XYZ file of C-alpha atoms in Angstrom:
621
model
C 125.649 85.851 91.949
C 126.494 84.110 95.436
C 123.800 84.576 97.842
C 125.682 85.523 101.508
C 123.044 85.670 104.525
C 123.018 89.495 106.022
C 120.486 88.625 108.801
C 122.547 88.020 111.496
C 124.388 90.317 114.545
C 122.258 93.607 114.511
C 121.110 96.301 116.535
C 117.628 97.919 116.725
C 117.025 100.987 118.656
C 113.702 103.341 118.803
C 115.118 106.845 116.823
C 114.238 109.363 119.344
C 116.149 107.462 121.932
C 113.945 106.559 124.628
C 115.706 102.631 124.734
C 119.734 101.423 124.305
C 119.888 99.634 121.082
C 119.265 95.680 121.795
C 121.014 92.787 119.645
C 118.707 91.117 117.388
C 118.228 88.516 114.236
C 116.413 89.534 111.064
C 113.523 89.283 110.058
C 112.079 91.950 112.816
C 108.944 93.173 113.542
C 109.813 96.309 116.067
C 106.297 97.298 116.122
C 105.303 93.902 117.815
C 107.370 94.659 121.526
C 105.756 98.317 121.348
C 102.711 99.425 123.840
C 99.455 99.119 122.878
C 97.863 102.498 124.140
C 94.923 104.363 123.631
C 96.689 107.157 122.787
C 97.760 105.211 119.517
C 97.034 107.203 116.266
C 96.432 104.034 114.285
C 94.123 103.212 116.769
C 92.381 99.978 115.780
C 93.273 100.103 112.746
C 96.731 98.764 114.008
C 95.546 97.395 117.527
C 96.789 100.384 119.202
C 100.063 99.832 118.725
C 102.049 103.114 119.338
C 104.160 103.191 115.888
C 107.541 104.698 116.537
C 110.423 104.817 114.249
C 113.753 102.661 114.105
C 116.825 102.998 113.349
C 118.773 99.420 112.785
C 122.451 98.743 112.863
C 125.174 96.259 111.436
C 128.454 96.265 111.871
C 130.573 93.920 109.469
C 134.189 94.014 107.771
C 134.360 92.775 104.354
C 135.063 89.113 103.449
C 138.381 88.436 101.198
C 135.968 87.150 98.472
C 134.166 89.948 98.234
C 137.441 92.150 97.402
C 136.803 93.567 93.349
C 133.350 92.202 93.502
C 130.254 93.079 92.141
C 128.280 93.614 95.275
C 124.053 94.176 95.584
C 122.232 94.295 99.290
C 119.056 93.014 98.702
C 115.986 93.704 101.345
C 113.089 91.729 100.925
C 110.732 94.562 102.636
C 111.143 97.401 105.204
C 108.203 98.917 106.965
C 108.328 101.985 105.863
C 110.102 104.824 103.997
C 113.369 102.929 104.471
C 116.779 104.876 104.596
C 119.415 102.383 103.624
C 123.251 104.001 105.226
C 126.956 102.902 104.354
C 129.109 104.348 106.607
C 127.412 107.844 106.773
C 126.587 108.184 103.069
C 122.457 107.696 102.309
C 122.617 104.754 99.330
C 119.090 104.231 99.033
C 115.237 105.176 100.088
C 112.481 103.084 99.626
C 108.668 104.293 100.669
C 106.812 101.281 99.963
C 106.902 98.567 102.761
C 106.173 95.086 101.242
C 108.328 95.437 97.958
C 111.819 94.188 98.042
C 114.703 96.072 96.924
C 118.070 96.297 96.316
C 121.221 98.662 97.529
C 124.153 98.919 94.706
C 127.179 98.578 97.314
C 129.908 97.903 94.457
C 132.892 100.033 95.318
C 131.395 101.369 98.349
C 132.672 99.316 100.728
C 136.058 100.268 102.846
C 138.386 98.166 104.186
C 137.958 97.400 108.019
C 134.994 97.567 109.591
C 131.718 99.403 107.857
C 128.830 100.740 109.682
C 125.420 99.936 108.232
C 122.287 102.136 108.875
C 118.311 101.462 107.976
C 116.025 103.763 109.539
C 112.355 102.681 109.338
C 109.690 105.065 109.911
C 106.320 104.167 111.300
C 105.462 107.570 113.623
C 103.947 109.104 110.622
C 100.387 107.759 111.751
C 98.172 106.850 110.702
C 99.722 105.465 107.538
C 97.660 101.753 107.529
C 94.193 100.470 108.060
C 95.474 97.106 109.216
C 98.489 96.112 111.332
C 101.755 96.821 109.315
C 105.124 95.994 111.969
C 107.806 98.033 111.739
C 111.415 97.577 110.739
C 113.108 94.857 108.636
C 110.324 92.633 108.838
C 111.244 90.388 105.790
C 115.028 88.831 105.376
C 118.476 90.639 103.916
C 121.010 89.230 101.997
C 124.210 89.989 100.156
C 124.602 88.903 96.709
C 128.388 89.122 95.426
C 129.132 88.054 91.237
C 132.637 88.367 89.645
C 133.399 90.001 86.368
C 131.377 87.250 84.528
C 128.088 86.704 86.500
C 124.283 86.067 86.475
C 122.724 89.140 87.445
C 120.275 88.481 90.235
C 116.551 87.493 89.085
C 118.652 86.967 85.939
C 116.782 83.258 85.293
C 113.026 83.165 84.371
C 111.312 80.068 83.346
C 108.123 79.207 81.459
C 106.127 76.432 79.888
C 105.737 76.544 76.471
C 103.711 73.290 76.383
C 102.427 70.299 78.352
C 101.440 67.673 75.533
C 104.488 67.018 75.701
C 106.202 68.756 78.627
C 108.251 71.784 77.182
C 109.736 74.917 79.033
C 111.943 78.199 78.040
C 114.457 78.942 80.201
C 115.744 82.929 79.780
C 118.810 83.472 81.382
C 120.452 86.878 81.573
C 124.265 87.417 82.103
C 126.649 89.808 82.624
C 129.739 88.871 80.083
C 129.700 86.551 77.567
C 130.906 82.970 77.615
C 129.339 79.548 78.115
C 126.280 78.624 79.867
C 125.277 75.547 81.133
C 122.203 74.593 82.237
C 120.169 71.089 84.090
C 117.016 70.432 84.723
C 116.941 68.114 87.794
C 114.449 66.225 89.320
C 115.632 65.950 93.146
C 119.202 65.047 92.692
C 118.771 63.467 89.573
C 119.411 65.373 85.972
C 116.562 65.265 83.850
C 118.144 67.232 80.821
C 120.980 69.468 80.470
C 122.185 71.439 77.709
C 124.673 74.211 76.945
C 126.095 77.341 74.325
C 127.622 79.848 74.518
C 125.727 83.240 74.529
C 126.113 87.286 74.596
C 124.253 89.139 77.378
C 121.118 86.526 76.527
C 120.800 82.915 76.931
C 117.208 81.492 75.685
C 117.021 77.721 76.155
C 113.759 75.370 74.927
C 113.678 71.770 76.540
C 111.252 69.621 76.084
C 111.173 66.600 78.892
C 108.457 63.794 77.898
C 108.433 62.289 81.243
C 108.088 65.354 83.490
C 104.794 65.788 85.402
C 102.758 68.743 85.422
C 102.357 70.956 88.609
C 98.895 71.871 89.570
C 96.974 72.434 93.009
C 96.215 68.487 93.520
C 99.880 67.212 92.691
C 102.339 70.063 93.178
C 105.386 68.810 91.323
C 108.390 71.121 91.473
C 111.903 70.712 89.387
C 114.868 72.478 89.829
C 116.635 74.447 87.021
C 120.444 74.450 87.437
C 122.555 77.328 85.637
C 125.893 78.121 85.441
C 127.952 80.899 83.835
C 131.080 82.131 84.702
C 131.422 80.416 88.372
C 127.813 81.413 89.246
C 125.498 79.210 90.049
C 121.986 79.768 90.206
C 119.220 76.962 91.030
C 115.632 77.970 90.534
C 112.808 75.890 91.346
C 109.982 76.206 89.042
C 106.410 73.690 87.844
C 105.448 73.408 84.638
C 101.619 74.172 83.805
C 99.516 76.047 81.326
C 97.463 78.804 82.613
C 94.848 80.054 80.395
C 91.811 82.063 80.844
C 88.475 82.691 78.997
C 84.640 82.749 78.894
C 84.511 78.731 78.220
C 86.573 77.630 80.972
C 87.030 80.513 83.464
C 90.544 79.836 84.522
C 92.172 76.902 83.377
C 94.928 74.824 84.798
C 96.769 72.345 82.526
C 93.505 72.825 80.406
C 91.295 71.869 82.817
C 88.709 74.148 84.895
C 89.640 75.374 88.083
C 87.244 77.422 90.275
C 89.152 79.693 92.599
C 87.899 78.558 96.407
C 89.963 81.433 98.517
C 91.215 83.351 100.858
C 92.204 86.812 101.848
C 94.876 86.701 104.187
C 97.034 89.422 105.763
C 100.373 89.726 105.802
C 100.841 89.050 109.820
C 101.393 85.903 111.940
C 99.691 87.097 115.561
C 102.046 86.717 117.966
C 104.948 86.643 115.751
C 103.752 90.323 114.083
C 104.746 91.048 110.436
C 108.009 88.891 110.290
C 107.818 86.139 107.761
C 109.744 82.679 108.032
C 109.693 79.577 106.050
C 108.338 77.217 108.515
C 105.401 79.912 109.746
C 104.557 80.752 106.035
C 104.420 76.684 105.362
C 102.078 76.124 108.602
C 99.428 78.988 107.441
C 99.283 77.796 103.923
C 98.828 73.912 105.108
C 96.062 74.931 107.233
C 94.496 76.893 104.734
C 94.714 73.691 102.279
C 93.871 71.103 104.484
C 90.730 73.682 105.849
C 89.410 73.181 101.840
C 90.798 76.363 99.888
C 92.638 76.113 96.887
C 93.932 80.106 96.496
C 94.893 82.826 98.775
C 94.902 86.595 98.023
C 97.254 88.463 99.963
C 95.947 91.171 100.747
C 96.787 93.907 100.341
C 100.155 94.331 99.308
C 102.742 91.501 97.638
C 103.188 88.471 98.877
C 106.499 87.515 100.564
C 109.131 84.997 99.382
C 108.421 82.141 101.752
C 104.753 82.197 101.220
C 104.915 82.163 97.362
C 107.477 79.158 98.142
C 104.994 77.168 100.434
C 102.303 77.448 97.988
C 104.393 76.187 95.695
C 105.001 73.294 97.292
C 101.887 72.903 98.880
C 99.478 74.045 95.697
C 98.271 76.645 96.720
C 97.136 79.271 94.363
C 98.382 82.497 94.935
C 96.523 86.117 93.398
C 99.175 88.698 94.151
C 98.693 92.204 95.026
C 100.220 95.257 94.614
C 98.611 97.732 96.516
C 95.686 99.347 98.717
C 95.654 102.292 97.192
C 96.921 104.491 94.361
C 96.797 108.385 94.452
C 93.894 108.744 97.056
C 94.452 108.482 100.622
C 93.059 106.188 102.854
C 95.360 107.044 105.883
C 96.665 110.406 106.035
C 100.213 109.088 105.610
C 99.799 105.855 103.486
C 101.879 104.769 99.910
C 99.353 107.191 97.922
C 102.136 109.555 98.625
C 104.510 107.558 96.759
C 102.693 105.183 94.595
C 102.628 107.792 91.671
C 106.091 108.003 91.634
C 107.204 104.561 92.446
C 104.574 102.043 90.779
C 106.529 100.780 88.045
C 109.955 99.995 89.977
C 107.915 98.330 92.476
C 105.549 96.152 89.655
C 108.644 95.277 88.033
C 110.245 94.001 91.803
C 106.663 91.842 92.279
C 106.688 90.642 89.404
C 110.817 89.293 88.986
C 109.541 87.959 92.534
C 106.803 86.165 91.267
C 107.672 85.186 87.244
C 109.573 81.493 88.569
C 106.472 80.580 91.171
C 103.757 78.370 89.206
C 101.510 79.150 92.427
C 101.003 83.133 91.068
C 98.119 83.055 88.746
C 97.052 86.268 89.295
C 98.369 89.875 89.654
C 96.010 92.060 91.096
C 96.833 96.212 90.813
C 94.434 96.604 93.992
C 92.007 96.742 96.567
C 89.039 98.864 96.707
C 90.957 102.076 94.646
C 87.419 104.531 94.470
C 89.763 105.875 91.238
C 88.589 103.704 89.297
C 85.326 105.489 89.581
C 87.369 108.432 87.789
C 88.625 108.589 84.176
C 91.928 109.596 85.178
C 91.511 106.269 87.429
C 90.654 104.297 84.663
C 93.493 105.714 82.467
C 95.668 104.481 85.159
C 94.705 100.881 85.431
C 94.868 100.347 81.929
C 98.277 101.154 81.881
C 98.793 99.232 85.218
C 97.302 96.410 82.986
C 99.616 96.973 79.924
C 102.537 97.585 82.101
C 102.359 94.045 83.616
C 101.864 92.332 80.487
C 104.928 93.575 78.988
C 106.325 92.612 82.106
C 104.842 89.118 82.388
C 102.573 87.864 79.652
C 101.321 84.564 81.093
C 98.889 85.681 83.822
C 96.443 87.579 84.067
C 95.021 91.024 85.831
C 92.802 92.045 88.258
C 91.927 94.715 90.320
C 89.471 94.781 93.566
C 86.367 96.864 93.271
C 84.335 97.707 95.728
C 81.155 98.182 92.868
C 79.099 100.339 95.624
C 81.696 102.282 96.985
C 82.538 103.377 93.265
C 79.293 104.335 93.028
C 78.927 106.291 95.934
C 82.380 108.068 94.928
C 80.794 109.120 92.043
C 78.651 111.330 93.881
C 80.267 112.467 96.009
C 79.868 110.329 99.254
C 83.043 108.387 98.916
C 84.681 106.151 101.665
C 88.031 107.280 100.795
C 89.554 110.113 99.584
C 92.329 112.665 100.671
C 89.912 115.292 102.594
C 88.361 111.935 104.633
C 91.942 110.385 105.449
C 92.480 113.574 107.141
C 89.258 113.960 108.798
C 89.867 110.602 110.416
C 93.011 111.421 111.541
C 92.220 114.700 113.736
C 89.104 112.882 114.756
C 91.558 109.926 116.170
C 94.153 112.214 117.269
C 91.063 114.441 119.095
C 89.872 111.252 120.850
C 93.574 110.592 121.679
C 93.388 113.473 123.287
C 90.408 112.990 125.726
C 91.807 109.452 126.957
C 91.509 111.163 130.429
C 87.549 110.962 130.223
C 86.188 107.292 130.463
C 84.743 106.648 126.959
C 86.250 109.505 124.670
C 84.131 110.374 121.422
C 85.109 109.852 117.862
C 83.667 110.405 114.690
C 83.933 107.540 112.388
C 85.217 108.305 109.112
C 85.460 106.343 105.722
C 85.852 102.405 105.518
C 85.627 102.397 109.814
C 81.704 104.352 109.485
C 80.860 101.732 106.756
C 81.837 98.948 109.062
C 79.963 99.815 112.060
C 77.237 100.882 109.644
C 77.346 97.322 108.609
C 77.319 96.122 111.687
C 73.956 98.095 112.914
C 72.000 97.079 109.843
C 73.893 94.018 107.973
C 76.084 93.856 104.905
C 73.313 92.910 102.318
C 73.056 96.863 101.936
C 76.463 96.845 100.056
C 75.473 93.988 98.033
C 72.134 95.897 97.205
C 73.961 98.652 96.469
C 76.076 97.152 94.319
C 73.075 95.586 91.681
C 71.963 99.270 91.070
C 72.575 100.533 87.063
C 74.803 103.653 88.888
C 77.064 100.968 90.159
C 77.784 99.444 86.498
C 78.194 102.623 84.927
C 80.668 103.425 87.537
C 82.715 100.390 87.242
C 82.153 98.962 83.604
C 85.318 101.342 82.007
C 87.678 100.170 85.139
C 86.446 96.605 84.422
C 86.901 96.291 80.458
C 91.044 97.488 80.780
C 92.048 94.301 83.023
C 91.654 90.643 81.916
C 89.427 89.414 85.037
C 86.827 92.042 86.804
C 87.420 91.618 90.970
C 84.136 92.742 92.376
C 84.612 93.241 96.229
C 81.025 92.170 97.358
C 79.183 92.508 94.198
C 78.077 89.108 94.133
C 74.368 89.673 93.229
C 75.634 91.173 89.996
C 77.403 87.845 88.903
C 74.636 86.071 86.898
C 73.114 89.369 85.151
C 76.419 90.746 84.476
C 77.327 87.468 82.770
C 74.425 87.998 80.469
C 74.982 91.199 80.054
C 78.652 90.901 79.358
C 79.260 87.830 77.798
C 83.238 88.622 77.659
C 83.884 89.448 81.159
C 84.983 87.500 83.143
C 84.188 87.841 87.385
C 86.089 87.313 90.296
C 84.651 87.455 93.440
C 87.818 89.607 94.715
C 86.865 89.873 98.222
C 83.284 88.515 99.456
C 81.349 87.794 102.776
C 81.635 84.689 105.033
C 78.061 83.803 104.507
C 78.195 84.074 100.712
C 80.308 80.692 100.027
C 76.836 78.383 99.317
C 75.509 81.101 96.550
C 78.674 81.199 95.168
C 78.964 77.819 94.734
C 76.015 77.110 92.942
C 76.263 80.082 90.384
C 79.910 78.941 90.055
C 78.810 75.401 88.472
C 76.614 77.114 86.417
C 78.228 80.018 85.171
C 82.082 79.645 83.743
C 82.728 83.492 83.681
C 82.787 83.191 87.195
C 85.990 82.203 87.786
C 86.391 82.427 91.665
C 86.178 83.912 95.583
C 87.635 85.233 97.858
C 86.486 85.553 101.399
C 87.317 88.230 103.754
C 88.874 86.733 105.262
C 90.328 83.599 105.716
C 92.596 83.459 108.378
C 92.243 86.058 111.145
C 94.608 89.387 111.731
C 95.915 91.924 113.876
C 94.172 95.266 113.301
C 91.020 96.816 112.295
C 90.481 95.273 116.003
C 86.948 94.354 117.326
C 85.282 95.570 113.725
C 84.732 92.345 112.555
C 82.571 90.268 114.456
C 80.291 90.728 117.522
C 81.130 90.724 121.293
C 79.070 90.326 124.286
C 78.980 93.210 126.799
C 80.375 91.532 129.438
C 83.708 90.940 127.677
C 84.020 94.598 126.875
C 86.690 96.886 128.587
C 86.412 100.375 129.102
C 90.126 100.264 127.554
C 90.066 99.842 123.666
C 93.904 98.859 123.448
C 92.880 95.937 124.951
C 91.370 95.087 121.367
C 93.477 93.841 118.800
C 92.005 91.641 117.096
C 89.789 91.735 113.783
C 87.422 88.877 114.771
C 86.934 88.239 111.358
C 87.844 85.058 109.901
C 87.173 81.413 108.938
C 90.332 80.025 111.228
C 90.831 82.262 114.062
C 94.965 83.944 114.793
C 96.498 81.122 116.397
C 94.785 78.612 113.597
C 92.415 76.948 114.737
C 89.428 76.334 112.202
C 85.686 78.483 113.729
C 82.599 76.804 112.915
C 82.123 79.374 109.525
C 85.160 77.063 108.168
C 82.758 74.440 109.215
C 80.083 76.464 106.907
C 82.215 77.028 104.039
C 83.289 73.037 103.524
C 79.563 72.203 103.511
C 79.106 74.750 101.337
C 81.730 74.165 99.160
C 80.987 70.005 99.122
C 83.857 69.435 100.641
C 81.841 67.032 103.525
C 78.603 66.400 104.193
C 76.287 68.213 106.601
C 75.232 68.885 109.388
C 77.826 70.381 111.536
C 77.299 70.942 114.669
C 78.175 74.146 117.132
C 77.287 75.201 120.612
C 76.227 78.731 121.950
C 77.517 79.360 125.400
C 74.408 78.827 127.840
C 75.166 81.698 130.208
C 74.974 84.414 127.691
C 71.118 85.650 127.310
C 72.574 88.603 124.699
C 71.529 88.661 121.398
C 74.598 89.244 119.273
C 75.038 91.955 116.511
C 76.477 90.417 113.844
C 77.901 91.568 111.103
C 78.336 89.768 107.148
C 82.177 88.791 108.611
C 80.661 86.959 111.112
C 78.250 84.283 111.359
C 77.938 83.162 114.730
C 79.270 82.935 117.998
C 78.670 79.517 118.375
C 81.934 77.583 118.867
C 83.227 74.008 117.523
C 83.161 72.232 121.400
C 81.180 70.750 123.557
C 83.722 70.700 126.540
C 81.946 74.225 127.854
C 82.556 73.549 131.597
């Protein structure tokens, strides 16, 4: 199908009102021009943004191509619980926020002018522990196909082999007739082929001079298809992926250990939107900085950042979701993600299938169901869902191995009964903004952060080498392919021993943890990778990373909206624990050096997501 660009000439509005609709360009982050107040119920968990809903508006009269058409919208994420509107008729609703989807519009249009409406709703706070944007905060386009057409995602590609250079190339149509297909390198055609097919088109092509794509040389080709006056270029890399207790994971046969990083979905100033050249900046840093992988965290990954990594290789472990059935925020996906898990797997992963950057598909981050049988049930057939899906890569899942533990009995960080407690204790303290310093009670993951904060993090990973915390986690673990422990890294030599089949993946991990891993990753195969939280820093969960001096604080907590959490700070720039990490890591030699400012006679709190306060410069005035 012909790809039209539907991002242009709309209108955004708040839904109750309050402002006259403004024009605007798509992607947009609404969220991003709103006041940051302490009456916010996110509160810091989405730098006190207020969260407001949106109603967005397009105008647009139907081209003469389009006339007898098949015609498909296609959004590549709405934040949240979109409404999709033709002309007063309700086509479409779609509750999760980072998944894109697609509006049937075949038929529907009329002739003249048509009035599109998508109404995004983000007053339903809180409904995010981070900062989430609001509105059409990923691109929209218009796909139109003729009688005979390739259905959209219609062309997946795989390697069958690299000694020599073979790949399949599926290709799904709508009609039958002939398809054609070239694999070009730049402009030039490699191989081309053709036949003519049913519904189905499988080609196998080997090509003895391609080159393989891995994270050191990231060579990309271009498959060419065409059927029916469609035409349909797909970039793609061919390399083997493999996995096992030998090698770990294995690139092109080789061993590659995962150095990463969990990033967010946000770009500061820019909020949630996502665009090529931004994507392509974040990823370069990240490279040049020393990683090799990113995890993004905690939801799927958009289109331009799977492209950039493929460009720039950059390995990419995609997730799907923060939670499942239990709450974390009174209003988050758990009210959906029962319902809609498989339609929005099956979107990720027609998203991902092409990109030789995805190596991993990770269900989620920190579920405390997994700690349940019913839990366990469920990832299991989150794992066997996917690999019907897409055979070639693995699963993981996040696991915070304490927190299991502590759900267990009966102390849990999350569950439905806590989400709401933390939401009347926000919306209390809300309430009491007219006092100077109003009181809340911290509640779930936000008590176990300052908790961290007041005594360290090494309580977590001490929690997590207890025998309750194996039992907890050990039927979760043995139903996906690769076992993410969030911050269970004392547990990675023992639990190699233990279980010689398993392999570990330091899902998400502590800034100060990089040299340990290191050294029991050379040792230890099984252990297959890290992931820091976090790598690059975030709007949200603001001032709950790292420590602050006194004298910067404010009376005014919307002033905070920042994590402080990172190895390269919001705008980019690399702190001196990136300086750690590439020591660490042997990536240079030490020492690095760091100053403290003089003035301050403070003694910092710091927390495991933040080393120092020491800064790279020596230009202090």
């Amino acid at each position: 199908m012909r790809k039209y660009d539907f991002n242009r000439n709309w209108t955004v509005a708040p839904l109750d009102g309050r402002e006259a609709p403004k024009q605007i360009h798509l992607p947009h982050d609404a969220m991003r021009t709103e006041r940051r107040v302490p009456t916010s119920i996110g509160a810091g968990n989405i730098g006190w943004f207020e969260g407001l809903d949106y109603v967005y508006e397009k105008r647009f009269t139907p081209l003469t191509e389009w006339e007898n058409k098949n015609l498909l919208l296609e959004f590549e994420s709405v934040y949240h619980n979109a409404e999709v509107w033709l002309n007063g008729e309700q086509l479409a609703f779609r509750p999760y926020g980072y998944t894109n989807f697609y509006v049937e519009l075949t038929g529907k249009l009329q002739p003249g002018e048509n009035e599109l409406r998508v109404i995004a709703r983000n007053a339903d706070q809180p409904n995010s522990r981070w900062y989430s944007g609001t509105g059409i905060i990923r691109p929209a386009w218009l796909w139109c196909g003729g009688e005979n057409h390739i259905p959209v995602n219609g062309v997946k590609i795989r390697t069958l082999g690299i000694q020599p250079p073979e790949i399949e190339v599926r290709v799904r149509t709508h009609g039958k007739g002939t398809v054609e297909l070239a694999i070009l390198d730049g402009d030039a055609v490699m191989a081309a082929t053709s036949g003519d097919f049913g519904e189905e088109a499988v080609f196998a092509l080997r090509l003895d001079q391609a080159e393989l794509w891995d994270v050191e040389y990231p060579k990309l080709y271009t498959a060419r298809v065409r059927f029916g006056g469609d035409e349909v270029c797909e970039s793609f890399g061919i390399r083997s992926l493999s996995w096992d207790r030998e090698k770990g994971v294995a690139i092109n046969g080789k061993r590659v250990v995962i150095r990463g990083a969990c990033i967010h979905h946000d770009h500061g100033v820019l909020g949630g939107c996502t665009y090529p050249e931004v994507e392509e900046r974040k990823i370069r840093i990240l490279k040049e900085a020393g990683y090799n992988a990113v995890r993004s965290a905690h939801n799927p990954a958009a289109k331009y950042q799977l492209d950039a990594c493929d460009k720039l290789g950059m390995l990419m472990m995609d997730e799907f979701a923060d939670c499942w059935y239990m709450h974390k925020t009174e209003h988050d996906y758990a009210s959906y993600a029962c319902q809609w898990w498989q339609q929005d797997f099956t979107d990720m992963v027609d998203k991902d299938y092409n990109h030789p950057c995805v190596v991993m598909y990770s269900t989620g981050n920190e579920v405390a169901e997994t700690a349940q049988e019913k839990g366990i049930r469920l990832q299991a057939e989150y794992t066997e869902f996917l690999h019907r899906l897409d055979p070639t890569r693995p699963v993981t899942c996040g696991i915070n191995i304490f927190f299991n533990f502590l759900s267990s009995a009966g102390f849990g960080v999350y569950s439905d009964e806590k989400a709401k407690q933390q939401a009347e204790a926000t919306k209390k303290a809300a309430a009491q903004t007219q006092t100077k310093k109003p009181k809340k009670k911290a509640v779930g993951s936000e008590f176990y952060n300052l908790l961290a904060a007041r005594i360290g993090t090494d309580f977590m990973k001490f929690g997590a080498s207890l025998p309750p915390c194996d039992w907890k986690t050990k039927g979760a673990f043995a139903v996906m392919d690769i076992a993410g422990y969030n911050y269970g890294n004392w547990r990675y030599k023992k639990d190699a021993r233990k279980y010689p089949d398993r392999l570990i993946l330091g899902s998400e991990t502590l800034i100060g943890d990089a040299y340990d891993f290191w050294e029991t990753a050379k040792t230890t195969p099984q252990l297959v990778g890290d992931f820091v939280w976090c790598g690059w820093e975030y709007i949200g969960e603001a001032g709950e990373g790292g420590p602050e001096f006194e004298d910067y604080k404010t009376d005014a907590p919307e002033d905070s909206v920042r994590g402080g959490q990172s190895r390269i700070d919001i705008t980019g720039k690399l702190t001196t624990e990136m300086d750690y990490t590439r020591v660490a890591f042997e990536l240079e030699p030490g020492p690095r050096l760091a100053v403290f400012p003089a003035y301050e006679t403070q003694k910092p709190n710091y927390t495991g997501w933040n080393l120092t306060m020491n800064k790279r410069s020596w230009t202090w005035p």
